Coordinates of C-alpha atoms in Angstrom, one line a residue:
X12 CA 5.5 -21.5 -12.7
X13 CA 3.5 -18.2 -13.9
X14 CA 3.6 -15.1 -11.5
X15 CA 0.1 -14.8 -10.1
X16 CA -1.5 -11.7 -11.8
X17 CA -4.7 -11.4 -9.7
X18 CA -4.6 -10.2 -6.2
X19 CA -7.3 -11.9 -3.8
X20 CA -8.4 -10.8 -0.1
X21 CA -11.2 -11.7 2.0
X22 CA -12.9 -8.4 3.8
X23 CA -14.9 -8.2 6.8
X24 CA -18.5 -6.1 6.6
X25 CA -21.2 -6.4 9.3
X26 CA -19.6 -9.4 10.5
X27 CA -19.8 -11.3 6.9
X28 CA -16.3 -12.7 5.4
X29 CA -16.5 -12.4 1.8
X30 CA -13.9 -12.7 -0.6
X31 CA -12.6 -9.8 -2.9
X32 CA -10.8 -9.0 -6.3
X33 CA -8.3 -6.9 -6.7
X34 CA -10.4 -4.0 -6.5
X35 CA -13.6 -4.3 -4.8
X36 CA -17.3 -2.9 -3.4
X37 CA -16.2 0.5 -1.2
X38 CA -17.8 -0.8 2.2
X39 CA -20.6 1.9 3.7
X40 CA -19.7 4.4 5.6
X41 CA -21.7 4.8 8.8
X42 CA -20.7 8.0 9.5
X43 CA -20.4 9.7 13.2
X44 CA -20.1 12.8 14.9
X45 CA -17.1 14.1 16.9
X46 CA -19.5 14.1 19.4
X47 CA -20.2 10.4 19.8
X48 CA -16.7 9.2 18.6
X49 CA -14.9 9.3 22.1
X50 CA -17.8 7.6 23.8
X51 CA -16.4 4.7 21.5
X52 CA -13.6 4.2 23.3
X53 CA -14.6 3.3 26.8
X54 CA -11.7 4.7 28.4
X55 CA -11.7 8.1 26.7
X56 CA -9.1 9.2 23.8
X57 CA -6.0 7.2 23.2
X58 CA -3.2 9.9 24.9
X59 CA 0.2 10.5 23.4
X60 CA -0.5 7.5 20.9
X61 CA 2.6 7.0 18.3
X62 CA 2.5 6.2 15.0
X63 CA 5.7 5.2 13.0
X64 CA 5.8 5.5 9.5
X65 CA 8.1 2.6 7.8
X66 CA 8.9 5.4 4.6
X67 CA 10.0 8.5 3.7
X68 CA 7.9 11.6 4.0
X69 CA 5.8 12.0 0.8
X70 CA 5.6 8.1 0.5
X71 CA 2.0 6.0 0.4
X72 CA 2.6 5.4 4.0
X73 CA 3.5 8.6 4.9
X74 CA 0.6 10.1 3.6
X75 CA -2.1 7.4 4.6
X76 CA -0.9 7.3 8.4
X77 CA -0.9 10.8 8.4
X78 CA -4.5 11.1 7.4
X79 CA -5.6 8.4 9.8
X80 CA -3.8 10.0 12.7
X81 CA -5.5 13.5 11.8
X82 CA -8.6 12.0 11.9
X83 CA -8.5 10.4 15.1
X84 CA -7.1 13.0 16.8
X85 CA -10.2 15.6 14.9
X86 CA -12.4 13.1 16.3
X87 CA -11.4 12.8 20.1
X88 CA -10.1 9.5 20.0
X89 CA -6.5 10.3 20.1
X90 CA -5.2 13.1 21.3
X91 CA -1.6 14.5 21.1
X92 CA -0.6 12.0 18.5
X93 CA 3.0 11.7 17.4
X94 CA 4.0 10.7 14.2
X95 CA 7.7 9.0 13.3
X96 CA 9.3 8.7 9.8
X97 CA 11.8 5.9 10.5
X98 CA 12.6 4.7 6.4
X99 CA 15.1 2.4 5.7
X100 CA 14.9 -1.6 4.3
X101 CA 11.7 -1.2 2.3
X102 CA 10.0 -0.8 5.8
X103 CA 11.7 -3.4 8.1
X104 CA 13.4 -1.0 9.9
X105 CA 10.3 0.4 11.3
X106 CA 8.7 -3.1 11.8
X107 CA 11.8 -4.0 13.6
X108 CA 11.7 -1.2 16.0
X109 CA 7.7 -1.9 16.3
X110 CA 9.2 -5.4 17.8
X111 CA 10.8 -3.5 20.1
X112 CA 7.9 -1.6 21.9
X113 CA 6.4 -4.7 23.7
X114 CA 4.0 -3.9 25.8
X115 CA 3.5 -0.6 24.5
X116 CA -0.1 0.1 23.8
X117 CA 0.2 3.4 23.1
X118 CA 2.1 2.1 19.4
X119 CA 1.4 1.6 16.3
X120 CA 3.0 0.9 12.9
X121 CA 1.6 1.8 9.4
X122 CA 2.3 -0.7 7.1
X123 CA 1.6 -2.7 3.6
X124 CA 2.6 -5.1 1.3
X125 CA 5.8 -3.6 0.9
X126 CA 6.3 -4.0 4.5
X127 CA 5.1 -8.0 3.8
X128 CA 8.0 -8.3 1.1
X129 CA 10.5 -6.4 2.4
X130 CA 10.9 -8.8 5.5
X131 CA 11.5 -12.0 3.0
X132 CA 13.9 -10.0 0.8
X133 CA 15.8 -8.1 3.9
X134 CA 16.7 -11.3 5.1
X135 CA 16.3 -9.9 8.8
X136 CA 14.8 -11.3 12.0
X137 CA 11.8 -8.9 12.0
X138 CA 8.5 -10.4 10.7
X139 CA 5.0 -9.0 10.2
X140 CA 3.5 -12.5 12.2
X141 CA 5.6 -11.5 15.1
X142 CA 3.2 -8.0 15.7
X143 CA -0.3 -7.9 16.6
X144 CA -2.5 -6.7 13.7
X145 CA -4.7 -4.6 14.2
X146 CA -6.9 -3.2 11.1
X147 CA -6.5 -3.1 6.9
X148 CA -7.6 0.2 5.8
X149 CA -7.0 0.9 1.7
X150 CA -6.8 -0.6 -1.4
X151 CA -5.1 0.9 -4.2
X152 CA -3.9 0.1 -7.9
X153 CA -0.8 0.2 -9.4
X154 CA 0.1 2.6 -12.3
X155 CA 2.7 3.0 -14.8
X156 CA 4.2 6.4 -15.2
X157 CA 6.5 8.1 -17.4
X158 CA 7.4 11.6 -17.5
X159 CA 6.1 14.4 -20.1
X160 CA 8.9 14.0 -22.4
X161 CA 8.9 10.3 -22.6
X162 CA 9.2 9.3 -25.6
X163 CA 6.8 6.6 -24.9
X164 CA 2.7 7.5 -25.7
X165 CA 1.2 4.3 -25.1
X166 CA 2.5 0.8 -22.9
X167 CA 2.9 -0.6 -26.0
X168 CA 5.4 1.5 -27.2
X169 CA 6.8 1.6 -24.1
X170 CA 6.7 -2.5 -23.6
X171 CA 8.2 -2.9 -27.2
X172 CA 11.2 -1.1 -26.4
X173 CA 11.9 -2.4 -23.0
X174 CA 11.8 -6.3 -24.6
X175 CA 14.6 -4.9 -27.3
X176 CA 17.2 -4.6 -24.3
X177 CA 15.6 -5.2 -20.6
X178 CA 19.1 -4.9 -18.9
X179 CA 19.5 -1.6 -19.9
X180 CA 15.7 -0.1 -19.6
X181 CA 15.9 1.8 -16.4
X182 CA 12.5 0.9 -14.0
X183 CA 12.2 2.7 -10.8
X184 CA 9.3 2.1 -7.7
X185 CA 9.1 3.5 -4.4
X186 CA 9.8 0.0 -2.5
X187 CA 12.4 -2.7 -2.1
X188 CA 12.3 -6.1 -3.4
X189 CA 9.0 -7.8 -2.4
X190 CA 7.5 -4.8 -2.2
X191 CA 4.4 -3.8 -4.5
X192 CA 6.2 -0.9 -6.4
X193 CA 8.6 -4.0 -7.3
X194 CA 6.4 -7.2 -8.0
X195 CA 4.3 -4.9 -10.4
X196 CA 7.1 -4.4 -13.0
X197 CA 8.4 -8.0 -12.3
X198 CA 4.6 -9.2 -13.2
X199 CA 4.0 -7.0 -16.1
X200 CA 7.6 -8.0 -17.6
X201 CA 6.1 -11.8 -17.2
X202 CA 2.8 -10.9 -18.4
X203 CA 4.2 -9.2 -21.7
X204 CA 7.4 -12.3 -22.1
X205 CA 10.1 -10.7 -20.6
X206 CA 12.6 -12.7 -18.2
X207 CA 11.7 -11.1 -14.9
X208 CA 15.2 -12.2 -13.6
X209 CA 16.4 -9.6 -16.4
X210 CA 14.7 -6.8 -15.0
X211 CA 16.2 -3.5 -14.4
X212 CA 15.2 -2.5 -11.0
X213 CA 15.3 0.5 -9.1
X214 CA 14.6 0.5 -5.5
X215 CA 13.9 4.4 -4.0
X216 CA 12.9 4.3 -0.3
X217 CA 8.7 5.5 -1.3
X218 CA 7.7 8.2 -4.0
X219 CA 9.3 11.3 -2.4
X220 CA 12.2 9.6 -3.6
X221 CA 10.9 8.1 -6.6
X222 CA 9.8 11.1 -8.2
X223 CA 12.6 13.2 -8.8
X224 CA 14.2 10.6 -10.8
X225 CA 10.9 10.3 -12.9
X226 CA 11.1 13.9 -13.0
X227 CA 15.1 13.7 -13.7
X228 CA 14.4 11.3 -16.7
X229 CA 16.9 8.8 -14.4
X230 CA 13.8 6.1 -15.1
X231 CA 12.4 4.5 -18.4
X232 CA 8.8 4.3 -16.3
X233 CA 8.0 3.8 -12.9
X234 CA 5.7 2.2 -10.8
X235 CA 3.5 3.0 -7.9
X236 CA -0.2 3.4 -6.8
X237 CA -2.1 5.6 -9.0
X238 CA -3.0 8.4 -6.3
X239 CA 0.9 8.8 -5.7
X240 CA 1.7 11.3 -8.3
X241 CA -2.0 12.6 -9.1
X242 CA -0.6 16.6 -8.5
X243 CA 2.1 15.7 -10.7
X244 CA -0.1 14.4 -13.6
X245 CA -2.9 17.1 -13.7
X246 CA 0.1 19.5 -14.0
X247 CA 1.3 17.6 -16.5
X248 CA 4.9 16.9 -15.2
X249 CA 4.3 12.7 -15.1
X250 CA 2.1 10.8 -17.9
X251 CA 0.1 7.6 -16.9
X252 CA 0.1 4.7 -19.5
X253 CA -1.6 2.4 -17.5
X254 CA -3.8 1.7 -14.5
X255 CA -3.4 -1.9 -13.1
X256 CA -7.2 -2.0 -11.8
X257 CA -9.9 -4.3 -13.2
X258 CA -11.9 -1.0 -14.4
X259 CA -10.3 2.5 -15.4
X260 CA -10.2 5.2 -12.7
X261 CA -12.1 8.2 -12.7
X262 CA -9.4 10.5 -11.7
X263 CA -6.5 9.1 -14.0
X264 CA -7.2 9.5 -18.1
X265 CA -5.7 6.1 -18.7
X266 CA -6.6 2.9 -20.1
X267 CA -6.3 -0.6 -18.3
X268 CA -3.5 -2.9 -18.5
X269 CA -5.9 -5.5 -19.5
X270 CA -7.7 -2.9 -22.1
X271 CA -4.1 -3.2 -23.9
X272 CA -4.2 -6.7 -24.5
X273 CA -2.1 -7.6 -20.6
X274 CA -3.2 -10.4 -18.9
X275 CA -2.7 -8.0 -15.3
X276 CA -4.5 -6.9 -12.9
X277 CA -2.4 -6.1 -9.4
X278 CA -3.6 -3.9 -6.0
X279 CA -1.0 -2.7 -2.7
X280 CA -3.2 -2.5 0.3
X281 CA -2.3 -0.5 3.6
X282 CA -3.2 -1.2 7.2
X283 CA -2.0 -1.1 11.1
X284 CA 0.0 -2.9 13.1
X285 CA 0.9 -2.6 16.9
X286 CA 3.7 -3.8 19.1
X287 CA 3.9 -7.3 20.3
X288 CA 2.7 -8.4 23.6
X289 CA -0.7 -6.2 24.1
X290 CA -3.5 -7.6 26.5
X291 CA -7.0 -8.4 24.7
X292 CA -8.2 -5.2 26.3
X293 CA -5.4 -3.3 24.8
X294 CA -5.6 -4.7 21.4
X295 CA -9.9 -4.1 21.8
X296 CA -9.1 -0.8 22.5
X297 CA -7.0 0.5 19.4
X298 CA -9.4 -1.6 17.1
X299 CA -11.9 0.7 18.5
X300 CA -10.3 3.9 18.1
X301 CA -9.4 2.8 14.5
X302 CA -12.9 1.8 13.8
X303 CA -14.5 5.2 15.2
X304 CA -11.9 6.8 12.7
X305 CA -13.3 4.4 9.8
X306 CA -16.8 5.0 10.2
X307 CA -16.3 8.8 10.2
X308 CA -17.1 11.4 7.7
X309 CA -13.9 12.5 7.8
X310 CA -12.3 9.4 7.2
X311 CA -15.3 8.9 3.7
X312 CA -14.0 12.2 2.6
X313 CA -10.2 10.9 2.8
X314 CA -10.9 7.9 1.4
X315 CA -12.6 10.1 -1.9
X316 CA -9.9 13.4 -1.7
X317 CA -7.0 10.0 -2.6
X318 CA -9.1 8.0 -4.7
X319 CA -8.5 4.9 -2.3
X320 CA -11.0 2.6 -1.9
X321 CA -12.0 1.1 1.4
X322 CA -10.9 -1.9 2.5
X323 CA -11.5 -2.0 6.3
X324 CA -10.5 -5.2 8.0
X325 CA -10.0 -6.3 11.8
X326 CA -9.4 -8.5 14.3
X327 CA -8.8 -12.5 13.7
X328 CA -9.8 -11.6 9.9
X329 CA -7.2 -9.5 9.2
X330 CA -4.9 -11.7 10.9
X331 CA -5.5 -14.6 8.3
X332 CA -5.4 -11.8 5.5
X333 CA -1.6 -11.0 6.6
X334 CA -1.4 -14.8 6.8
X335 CA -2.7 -14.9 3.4
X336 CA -0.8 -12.1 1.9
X337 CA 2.8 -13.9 3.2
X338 CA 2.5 -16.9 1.6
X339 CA 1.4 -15.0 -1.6
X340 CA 4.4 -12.7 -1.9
X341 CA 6.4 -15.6 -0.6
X342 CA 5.5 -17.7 -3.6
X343 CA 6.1 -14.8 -6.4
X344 CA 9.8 -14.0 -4.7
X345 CA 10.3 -17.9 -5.3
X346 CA 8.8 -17.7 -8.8
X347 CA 11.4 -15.0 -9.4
X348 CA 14.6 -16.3 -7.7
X349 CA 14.5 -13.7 -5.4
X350 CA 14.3 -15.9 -1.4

């Protein structure tokens, strides 16, 4: 059975369900003043709200939760926010200790596909259906990088030597099995005729630990969302070959995946979750706080500083996107002999 090579969503605007490529239309902002964000939250800010990261510091989730909590807490809607790192089984760690908190709705856990994957590959007890969702947030494409002194230029050269001896062809991503830094390579070395069962694959635990082995020339390539390593590319230290999105990206000079000739297209996404067990007016209440942060300014400007584009979500939508999003992942890990 061929890998999927098209990620599809459905997305939530103004009440409409629609569904979505793999990179979509950037919803409207509707942006608000600090002034008129607490009076969203009928109960005043959220106090001493946590936020657990599932990754390393540096990594996609690091620095996405870490925006959204400076956000809230610039907007009034949270106030003395603490954020967690807990890393360790490609994010299942942190989901299992979100399982934990029942009843807690001062608790939430930033998450993603990775998070999705890691829980069929892990083999543990903790799933993402057993935690209340609470909102999507970003979409972002994949990217193949290399360092400068790769001797690769293009993704064809670089794809022509890694079919010569795939064992041996070091490739590196900031997630564990299942997760997106890992089903990219594992779809691209379908897409292009390689085995993906012969795959080399590195797991690091996010990019703050996948880079120094790009940097340390420990990787053929690696893979990861395109905004991961943008400092590192405009100083010239990493090198793009491809972007994974249906159209190039202004901030990364690199061509398409499908501009070469591969049949790929591939997007991670990033959202909340919150510990089980929360009352309809607790669960109301950090959608809210979330959705003030969305509608911000501030959050418009984050969402342009990281190149990410906007994929808000909530409620019993986002639900059935998780839903969605299982059974996808599910079906590549079979496709691969992976669960």
């Amino acid at each position: 059975m061929p890998i999927t090579a098209r990620t599809t969503r459905t997305r939530r605007t103004a009440g409409t369900v629609f569904l979505a490529g793999a990179v979509a239309l950037a919803l409207s902002a509707c942006g608000v003043t600090s002034a008129t964000t607490t009076e969203a939250t009928d109960e005043g800010p959220i106090e001493n709200l946590q936020v657990m990261i599932p990754n390393a510091p540096g990594s996609g989730y690091d620095v996405t939760g870490r925006a959204a909590v400076k956000v809230m807490d610039d907007l009034g809607v949270a106030s003395g926010t603490e954020v967690t790192n807990l890393a360790g089984a490609g994010g299942t760690v942190g989901l299992a200790r979100t399982l934990t908190e029942t009843g807690n709705a001062n608790f939430m856990l930033m998450m993603g596909l990775g998070v999705v994957g890691a829980a069929y590959t892990n083999e543990g007890d903790a799933k993402v259906a057993d935690a209340t969702p609470i909102a999507g947030l970003i979409e972002e494409a994949g990217a193949i990088f290399v360092a400068a002194d790769s001797p690769y230029e293009t993704i064809d050269d670089l794809v022509t030597a890694w079919k010569a001896d795939p064992a041996n062809f070091a490739v590196g991503g900031g997630s564990s099995p299942g997760g997106p830094d890992h089903l990219l390579p594992m779809q691209l070395a379908d897409a292009v005729g390689i085995d993906p069962t012969t795959v080399n694959y590195i797991p690091y635990d996010g990019g703050g630990e996948l880079l120094p082995a790009l940097l340390g020339g420990k990787l053929a390539f690696g893979a990861s969302g395109y905004g991961e390593f943008l400092e590192q590319v405009k100083s010239g230290d990493l090198r793009v070959l491809a972007v994974t999105s249906e159209e190039r990206v202004p901030v990364v000079d690199a061509p398409t995946l499908t501009e070469e000739g591969i049949d790929l297209v591939f997007t991670n996404w990033r959202g909340l979750l919150a510990a089980p067990g929360l009352t309809d007016a607790e669960i109301a209440r950090l959608v809210d706080a979330v959705t003030a942060m969305h509608d911000s300014d501030e959050w418009q400007q984050v969402l342009t500083d990281n190149s990410w584009t906007d994929a808000f979500i909530t409620g019993d939508d986002f639900s059935t996107f998780l839903t969605e999003q299982d059974t996808r992942v599910a079906d590549v890990l079979k496709t691969l002999g992976l669960v």
